[in-house]
Coordinates of C-alpha atoms in Angstrom, one line a residue:
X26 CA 100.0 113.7 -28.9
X27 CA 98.7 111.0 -31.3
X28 CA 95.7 112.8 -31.8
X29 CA 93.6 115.2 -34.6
X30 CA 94.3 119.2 -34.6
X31 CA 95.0 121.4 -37.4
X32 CA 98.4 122.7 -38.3
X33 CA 99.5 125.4 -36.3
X34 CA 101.6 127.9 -37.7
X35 CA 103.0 130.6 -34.5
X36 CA 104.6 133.7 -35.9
X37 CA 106.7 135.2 -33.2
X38 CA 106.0 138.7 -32.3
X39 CA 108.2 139.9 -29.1
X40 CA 107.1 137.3 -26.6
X41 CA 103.5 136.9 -27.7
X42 CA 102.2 134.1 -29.9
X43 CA 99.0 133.3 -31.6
X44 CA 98.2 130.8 -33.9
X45 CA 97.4 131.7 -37.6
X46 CA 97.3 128.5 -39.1
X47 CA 93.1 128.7 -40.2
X48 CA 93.9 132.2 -41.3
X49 CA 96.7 130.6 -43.4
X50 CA 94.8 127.7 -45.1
X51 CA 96.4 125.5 -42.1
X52 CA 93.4 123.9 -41.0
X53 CA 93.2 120.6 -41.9
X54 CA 93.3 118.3 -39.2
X55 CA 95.2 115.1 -40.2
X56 CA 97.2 113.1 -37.9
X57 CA 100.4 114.6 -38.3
X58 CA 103.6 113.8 -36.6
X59 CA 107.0 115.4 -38.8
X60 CA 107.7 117.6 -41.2
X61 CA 110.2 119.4 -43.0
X62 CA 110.6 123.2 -44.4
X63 CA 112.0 123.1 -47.7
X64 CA 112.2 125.4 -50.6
X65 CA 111.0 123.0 -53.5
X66 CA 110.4 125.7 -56.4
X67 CA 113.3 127.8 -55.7
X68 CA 111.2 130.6 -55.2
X69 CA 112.5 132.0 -51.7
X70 CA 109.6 131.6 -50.3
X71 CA 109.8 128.0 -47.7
X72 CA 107.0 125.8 -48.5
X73 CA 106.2 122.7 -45.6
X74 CA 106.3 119.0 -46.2
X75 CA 103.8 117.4 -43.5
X76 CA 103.9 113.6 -42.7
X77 CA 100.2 112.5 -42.2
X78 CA 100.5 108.8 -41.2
X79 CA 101.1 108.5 -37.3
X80 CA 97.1 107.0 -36.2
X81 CA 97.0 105.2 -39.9
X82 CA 93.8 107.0 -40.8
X83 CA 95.0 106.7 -44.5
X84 CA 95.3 110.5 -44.8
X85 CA 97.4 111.6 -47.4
X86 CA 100.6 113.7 -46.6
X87 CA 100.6 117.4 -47.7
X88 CA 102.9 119.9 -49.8
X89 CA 102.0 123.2 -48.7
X90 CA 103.2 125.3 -51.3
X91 CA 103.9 129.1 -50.1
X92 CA 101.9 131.4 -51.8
X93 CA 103.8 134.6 -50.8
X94 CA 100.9 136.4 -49.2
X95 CA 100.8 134.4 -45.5
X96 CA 99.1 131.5 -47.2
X97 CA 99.6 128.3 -48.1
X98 CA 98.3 126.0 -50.6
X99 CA 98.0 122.1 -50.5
X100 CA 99.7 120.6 -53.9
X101 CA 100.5 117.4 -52.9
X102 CA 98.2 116.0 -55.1
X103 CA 99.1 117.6 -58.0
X104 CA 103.1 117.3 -57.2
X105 CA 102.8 113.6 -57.0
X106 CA 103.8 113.6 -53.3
X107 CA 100.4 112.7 -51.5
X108 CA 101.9 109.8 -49.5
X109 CA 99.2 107.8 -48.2
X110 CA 101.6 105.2 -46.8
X111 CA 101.4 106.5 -42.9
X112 CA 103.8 108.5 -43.0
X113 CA 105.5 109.0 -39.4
X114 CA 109.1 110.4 -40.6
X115 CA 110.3 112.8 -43.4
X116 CA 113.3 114.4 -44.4
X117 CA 114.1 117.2 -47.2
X118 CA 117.9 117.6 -49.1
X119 CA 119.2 117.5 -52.8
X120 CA 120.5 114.0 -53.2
X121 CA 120.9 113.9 -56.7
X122 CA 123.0 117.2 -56.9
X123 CA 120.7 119.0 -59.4
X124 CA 120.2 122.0 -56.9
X125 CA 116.8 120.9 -56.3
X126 CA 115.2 119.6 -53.2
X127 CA 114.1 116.3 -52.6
X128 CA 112.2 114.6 -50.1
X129 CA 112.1 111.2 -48.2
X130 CA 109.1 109.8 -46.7
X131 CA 109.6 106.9 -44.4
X132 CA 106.3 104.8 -43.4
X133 CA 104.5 102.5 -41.3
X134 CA 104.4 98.5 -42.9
X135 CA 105.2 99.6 -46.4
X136 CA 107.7 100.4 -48.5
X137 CA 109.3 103.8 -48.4
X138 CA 109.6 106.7 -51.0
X139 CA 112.0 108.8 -52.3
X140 CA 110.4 111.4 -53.9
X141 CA 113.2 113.2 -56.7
X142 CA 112.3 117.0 -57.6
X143 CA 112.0 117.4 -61.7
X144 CA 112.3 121.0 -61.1
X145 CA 108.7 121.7 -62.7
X146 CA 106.5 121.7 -59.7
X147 CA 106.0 117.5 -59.4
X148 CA 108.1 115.0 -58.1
X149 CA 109.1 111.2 -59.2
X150 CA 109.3 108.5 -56.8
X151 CA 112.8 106.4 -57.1
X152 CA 112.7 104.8 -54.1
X153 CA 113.5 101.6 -55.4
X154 CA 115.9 102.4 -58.3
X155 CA 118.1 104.3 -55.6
X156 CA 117.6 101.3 -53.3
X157 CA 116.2 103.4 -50.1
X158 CA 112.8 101.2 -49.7
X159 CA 113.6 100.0 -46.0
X160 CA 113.1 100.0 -43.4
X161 CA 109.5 98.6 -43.1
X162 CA 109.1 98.5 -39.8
X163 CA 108.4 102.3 -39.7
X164 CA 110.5 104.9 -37.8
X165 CA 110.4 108.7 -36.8
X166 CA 113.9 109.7 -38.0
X167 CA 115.4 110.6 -41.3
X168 CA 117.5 113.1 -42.3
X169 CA 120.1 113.8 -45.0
X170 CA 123.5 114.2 -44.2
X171 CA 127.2 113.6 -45.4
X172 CA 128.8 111.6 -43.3
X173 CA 131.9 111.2 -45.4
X174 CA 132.6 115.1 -47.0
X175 CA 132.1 113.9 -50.0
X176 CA 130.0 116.1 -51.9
X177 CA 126.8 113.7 -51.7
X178 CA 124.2 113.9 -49.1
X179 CA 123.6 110.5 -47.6
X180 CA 120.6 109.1 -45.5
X181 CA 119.9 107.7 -42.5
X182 CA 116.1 106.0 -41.7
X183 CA 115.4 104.7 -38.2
X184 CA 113.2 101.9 -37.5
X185 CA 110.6 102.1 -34.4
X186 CA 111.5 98.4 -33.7
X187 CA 109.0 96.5 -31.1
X188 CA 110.7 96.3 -27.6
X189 CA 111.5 92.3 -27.7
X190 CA 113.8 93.3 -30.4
X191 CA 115.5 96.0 -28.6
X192 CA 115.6 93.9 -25.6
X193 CA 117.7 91.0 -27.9
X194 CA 119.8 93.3 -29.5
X195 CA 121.0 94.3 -26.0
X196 CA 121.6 91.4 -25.5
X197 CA 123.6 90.2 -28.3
X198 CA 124.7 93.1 -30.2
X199 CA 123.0 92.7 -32.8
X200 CA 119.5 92.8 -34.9
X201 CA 117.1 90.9 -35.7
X202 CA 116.7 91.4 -40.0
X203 CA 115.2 94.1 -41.1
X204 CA 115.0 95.7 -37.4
X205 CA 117.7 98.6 -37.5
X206 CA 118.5 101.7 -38.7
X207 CA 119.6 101.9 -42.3
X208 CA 122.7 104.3 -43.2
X209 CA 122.8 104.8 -47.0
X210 CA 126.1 105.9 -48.4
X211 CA 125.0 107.8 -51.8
X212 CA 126.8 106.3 -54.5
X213 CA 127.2 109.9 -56.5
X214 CA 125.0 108.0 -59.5
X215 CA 121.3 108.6 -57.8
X216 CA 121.4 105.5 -56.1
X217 CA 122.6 104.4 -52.5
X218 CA 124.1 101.8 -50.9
X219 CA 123.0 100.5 -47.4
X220 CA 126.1 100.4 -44.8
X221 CA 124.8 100.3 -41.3
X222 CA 125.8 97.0 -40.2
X223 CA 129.4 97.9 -41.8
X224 CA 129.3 100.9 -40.2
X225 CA 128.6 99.4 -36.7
X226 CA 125.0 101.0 -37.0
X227 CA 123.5 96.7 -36.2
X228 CA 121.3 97.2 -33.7
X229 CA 117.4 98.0 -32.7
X230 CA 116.2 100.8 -31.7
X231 CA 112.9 102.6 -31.1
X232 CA 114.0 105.6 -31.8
X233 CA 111.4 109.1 -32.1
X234 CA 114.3 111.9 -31.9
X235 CA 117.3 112.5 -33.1
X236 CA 120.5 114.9 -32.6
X237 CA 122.9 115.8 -35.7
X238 CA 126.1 117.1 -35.4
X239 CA 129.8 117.3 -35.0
X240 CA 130.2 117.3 -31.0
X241 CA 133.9 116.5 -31.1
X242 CA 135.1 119.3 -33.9
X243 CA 136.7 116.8 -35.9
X244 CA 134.9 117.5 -39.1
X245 CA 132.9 114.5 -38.9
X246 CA 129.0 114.6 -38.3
X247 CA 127.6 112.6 -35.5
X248 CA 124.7 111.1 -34.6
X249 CA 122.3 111.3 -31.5
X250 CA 119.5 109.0 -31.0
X251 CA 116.6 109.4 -28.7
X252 CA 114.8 106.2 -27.6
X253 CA 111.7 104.7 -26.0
X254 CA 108.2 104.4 -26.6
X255 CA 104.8 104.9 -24.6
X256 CA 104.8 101.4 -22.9
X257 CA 105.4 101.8 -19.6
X258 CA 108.3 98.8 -19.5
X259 CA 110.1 100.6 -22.3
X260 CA 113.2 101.6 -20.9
X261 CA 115.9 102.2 -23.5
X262 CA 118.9 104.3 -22.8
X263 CA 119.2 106.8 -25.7
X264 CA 122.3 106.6 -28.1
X265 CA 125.3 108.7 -29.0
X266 CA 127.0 107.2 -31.6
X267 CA 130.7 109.0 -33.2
X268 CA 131.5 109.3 -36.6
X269 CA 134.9 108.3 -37.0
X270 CA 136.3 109.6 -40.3
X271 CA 136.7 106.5 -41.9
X272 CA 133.0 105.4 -42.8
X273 CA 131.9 103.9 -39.1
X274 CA 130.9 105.0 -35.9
X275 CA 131.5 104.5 -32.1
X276 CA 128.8 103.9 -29.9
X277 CA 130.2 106.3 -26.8
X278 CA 126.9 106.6 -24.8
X279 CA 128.6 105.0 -21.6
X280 CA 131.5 107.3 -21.6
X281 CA 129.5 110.8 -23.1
X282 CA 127.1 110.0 -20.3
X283 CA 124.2 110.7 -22.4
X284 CA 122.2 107.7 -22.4
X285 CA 119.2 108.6 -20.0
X286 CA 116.6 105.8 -19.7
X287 CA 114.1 108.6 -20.3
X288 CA 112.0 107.9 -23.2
X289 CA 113.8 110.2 -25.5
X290 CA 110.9 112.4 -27.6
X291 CA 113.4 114.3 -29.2
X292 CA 116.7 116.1 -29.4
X293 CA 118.5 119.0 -30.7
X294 CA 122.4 120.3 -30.9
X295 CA 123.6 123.6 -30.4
X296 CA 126.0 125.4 -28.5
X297 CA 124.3 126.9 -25.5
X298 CA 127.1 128.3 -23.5
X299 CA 128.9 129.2 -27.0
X300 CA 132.1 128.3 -26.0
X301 CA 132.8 126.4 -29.1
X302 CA 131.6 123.2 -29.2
X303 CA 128.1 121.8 -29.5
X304 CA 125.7 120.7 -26.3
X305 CA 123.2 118.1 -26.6
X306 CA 119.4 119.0 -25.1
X307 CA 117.0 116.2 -25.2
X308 CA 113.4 116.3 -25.0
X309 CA 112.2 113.0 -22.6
X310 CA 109.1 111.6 -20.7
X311 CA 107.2 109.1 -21.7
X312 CA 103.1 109.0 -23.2
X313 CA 101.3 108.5 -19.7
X314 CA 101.1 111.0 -16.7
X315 CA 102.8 108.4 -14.5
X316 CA 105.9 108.4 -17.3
X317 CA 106.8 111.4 -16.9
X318 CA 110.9 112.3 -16.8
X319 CA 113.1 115.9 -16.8
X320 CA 114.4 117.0 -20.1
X321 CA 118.1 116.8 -20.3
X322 CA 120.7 119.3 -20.7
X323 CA 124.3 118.0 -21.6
X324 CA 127.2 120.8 -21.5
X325 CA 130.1 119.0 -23.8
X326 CA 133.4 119.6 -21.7
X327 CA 135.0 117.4 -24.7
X328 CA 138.5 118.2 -25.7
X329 CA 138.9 121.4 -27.1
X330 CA 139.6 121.2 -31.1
X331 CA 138.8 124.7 -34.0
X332 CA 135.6 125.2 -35.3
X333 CA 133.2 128.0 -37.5
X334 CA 129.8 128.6 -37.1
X335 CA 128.0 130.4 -39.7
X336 CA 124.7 132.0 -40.0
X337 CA 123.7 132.4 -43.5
X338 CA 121.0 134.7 -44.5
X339 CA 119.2 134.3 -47.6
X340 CA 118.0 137.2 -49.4
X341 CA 117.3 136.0 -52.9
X342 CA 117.0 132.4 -51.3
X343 CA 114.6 132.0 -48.3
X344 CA 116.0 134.1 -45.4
X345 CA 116.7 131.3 -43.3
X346 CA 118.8 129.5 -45.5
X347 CA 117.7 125.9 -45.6
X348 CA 118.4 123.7 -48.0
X349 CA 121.9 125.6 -48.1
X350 CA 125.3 123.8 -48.2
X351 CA 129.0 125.1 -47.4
X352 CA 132.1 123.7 -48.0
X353 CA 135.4 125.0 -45.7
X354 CA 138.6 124.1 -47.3
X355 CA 141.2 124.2 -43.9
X356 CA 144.7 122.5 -43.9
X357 CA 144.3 119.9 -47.1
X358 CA 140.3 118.9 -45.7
X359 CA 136.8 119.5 -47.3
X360 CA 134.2 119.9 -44.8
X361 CA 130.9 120.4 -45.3
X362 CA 127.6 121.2 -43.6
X363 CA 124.0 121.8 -44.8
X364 CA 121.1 124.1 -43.4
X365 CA 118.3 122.1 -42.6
X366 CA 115.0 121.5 -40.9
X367 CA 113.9 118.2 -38.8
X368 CA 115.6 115.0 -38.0
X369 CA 112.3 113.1 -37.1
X370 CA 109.7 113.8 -33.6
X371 CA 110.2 117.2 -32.1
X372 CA 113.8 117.4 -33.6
X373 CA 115.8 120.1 -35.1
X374 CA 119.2 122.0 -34.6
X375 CA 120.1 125.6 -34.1
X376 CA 120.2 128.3 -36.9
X377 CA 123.4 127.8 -37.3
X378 CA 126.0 126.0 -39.5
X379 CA 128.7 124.4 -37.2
X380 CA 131.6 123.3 -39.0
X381 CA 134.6 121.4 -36.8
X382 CA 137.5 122.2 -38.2
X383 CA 139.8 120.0 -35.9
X384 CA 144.0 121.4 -36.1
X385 CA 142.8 123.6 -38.4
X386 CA 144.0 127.3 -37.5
X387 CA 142.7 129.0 -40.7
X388 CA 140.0 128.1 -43.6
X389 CA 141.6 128.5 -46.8
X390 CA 138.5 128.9 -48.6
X391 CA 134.7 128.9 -47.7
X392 CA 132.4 127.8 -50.7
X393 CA 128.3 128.5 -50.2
X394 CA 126.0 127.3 -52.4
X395 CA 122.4 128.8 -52.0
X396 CA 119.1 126.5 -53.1
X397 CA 118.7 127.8 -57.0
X398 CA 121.2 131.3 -56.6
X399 CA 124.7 131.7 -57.7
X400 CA 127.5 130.6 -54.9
X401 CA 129.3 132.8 -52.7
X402 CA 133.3 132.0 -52.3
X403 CA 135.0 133.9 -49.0
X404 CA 138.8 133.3 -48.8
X405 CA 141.8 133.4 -45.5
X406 CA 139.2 133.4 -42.8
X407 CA 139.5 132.8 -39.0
X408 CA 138.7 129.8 -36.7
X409 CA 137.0 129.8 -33.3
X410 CA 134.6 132.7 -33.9
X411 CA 130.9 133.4 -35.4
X412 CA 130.1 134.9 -38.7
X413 CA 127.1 136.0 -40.6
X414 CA 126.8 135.9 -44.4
X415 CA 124.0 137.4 -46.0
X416 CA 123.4 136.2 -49.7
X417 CA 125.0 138.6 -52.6
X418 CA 127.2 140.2 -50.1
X419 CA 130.8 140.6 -51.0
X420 CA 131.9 140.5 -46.7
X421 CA 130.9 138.6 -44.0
X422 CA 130.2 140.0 -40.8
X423 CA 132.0 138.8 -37.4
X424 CA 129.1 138.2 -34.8
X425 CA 129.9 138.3 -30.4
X426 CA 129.7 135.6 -28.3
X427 CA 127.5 136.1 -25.5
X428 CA 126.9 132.9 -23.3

């Protein structure tokens, strides 16, 4: 899996696949690893941010701008985004606020980058003057998110630490400087301050995978990380940390019972048995045939608490909706969600927009705001259910369960 192929680009028809990536102008053959869909010229069309740097061939990341006909077209280059920092882990989400999308790239021995959208087809690297360079060390796993429902999307960036430091953090607790995941609260001024340790985020990890969402329906987002590496020795349990409201988190893999020694590859939330809260699957098995493990499926029985879940359809917007926020206003709380695409190795969530709404019994208000289209406002709606909201349509529709 470390190896050269071109992109591969499977439309789904019924049950049959085929791969259209040549067709597509898909076939270079860099060493990817991640990547992220993201709409960065607001054109409603997704374009595809792929992270080149896994075998450190020095091959440049690519923008693969949509051209609207089946193709795509590389404009890294000319958008200022051709990474050639080995590039393992990349994430996509407005930080700034402008309604454009931005992208982070997070890479192997160097500094990372944070790539700002001007909104004219190039970007501008701020890494440094938002204070997101580390970690160094070089990880899988980024991904926007707001941990705190404030209006700001913060950042998380894993490190693929070496396993004598994973060993000694199990050991004491604790990291070895620079060897742990960085958790950037975004200050609301472009810039971001680093709050891991604080936040109880202090120790290493190797982490490829990861899992992002609110498993406890409390309105807080958590955090799911899936560990290991292709040594054979490497045995670390993955980790299941909860976000407790207040701007830390809980590590609760002991008691969830989700920290399989399995060499987590990657991991994904959504509710499979739709009964209302979110269930963890997580992809494990280490490099070499001998390493080999069962994927994991984890039903949360959790205590039972009020959620949403939205599916948002774009029609002026992409159709699938990424890069797409909400805000639920329930019972004096803002809680907020975005639509994304790919929290680091074979990593991403459901279609769908889960929103915990904890006591909650109704949502006052429901605000969605589509990537460069006007916002949508829905008011009085019920809890514990499934709804679809298409872009520019005055009602949304009430979907079935069916488990």
């Amino acid at each position: 899996w470390a190896g050269r192929a071109p992109y591969s680009l499977p439309p789904n028809y019924a049950v049959v696949f085929f791969d259209f990536g040549p067709a597509a102008g898909l076939a270079d053959s860099s060493d990817s690893f991640t990547a992220a869909w993201l709409d960065f010229d607001d054109d409603g069309y997704l374009d595809l941010y792929v992270a080149n740097g896994v075998t450190g061939t020095g091959a440049p990341n690519a923008l693969l701008h949509n051209q609207q006909n089946g193709a795509f077209l590389n404009v890294a280059t000319a958008a200022a985004v051709a990474d050639s920092g080995q590039t393992i882990g990349t994430a996509a989400g407005d930080f700034d606020g402008d309604g454009l999308t931005d992208s982070y790239a997070v890479n192997i021995g160097q500094l990372n980058r944070l790539y700002r959208n001007l909104g004219d087809g190039t970007f501008a690297e701020v890494a440094e003057r938002a204070g997101v360079l580390f970690p160094v060390e070089g990880g899988y796993v980024a991904f926007f998110f707001d941990l705190d429902n404030d209006g700001h999307l913060d950042l998380f960036a894993s490190t693929m630490s070496a396993f004598p430091d994973v060993l000694n953090s199990m050991v004491t607790g604790e990291a070895i400087e620079p060897n742990r995941p960085f958790l950037y609260r975004n200050l609301g001024d472009g810039t971001f301050a680093d709050i891991a340790v604080a936040a109880g985020l202090k120790r290493s990890f190797g982490s490829m995978g990861a899992g992002l969402g609110d498993l406890d329906n409390d309105g807080f987002v958590d955090i799911y990380l899936a560990n290991g590496g292709p040594q054979m020795a490497r045995l670390e349990p993955n980790a299941l940390f909860r976000n407790m409201g207040d701007g830390t988190f809980a590590d609760i893999t002991a008691t969830a019972g989700t920290g399989s020694l399995g060499k987590g590859h990657g991991a994904t939330f959504a509710d499979f048995d739709q009964d209302g809260d979110l269930d963890l699957y997580a992809g494990l098995g280490g490099h070499y045939d001998a390493d080999t493990w069962d994927n994991a499926l984890y039903r949360n029985d959790g205590p039972a608490q009020h959620y949403l879940s939205i599916e948002l359809v774009g029609t002026q917007a992409n159709r699938s909706a990424i890069g797409a926020h909400v805000a639920a206003f329930a019972a004096g709380r803002t809680i907020r969600a975005q639509r994304q695409s790919g929290f680091g190795f074979g990593s991403s969530n459901e279609p769908l927009l889960h929103l915990g709404l904890g006591s909650a019994t109704r949502v006052d208000s429901l605000h969605v705001l589509w990537p460069g289209q006007p916002p949508q406002r829905f008011f009085d709606l019920p809890v514990d259910c499934r709804i679809r909201i298409a872009q520019r349509e005055a009602h949304y529709q009430m979907l079935r369960r069916s488990p």
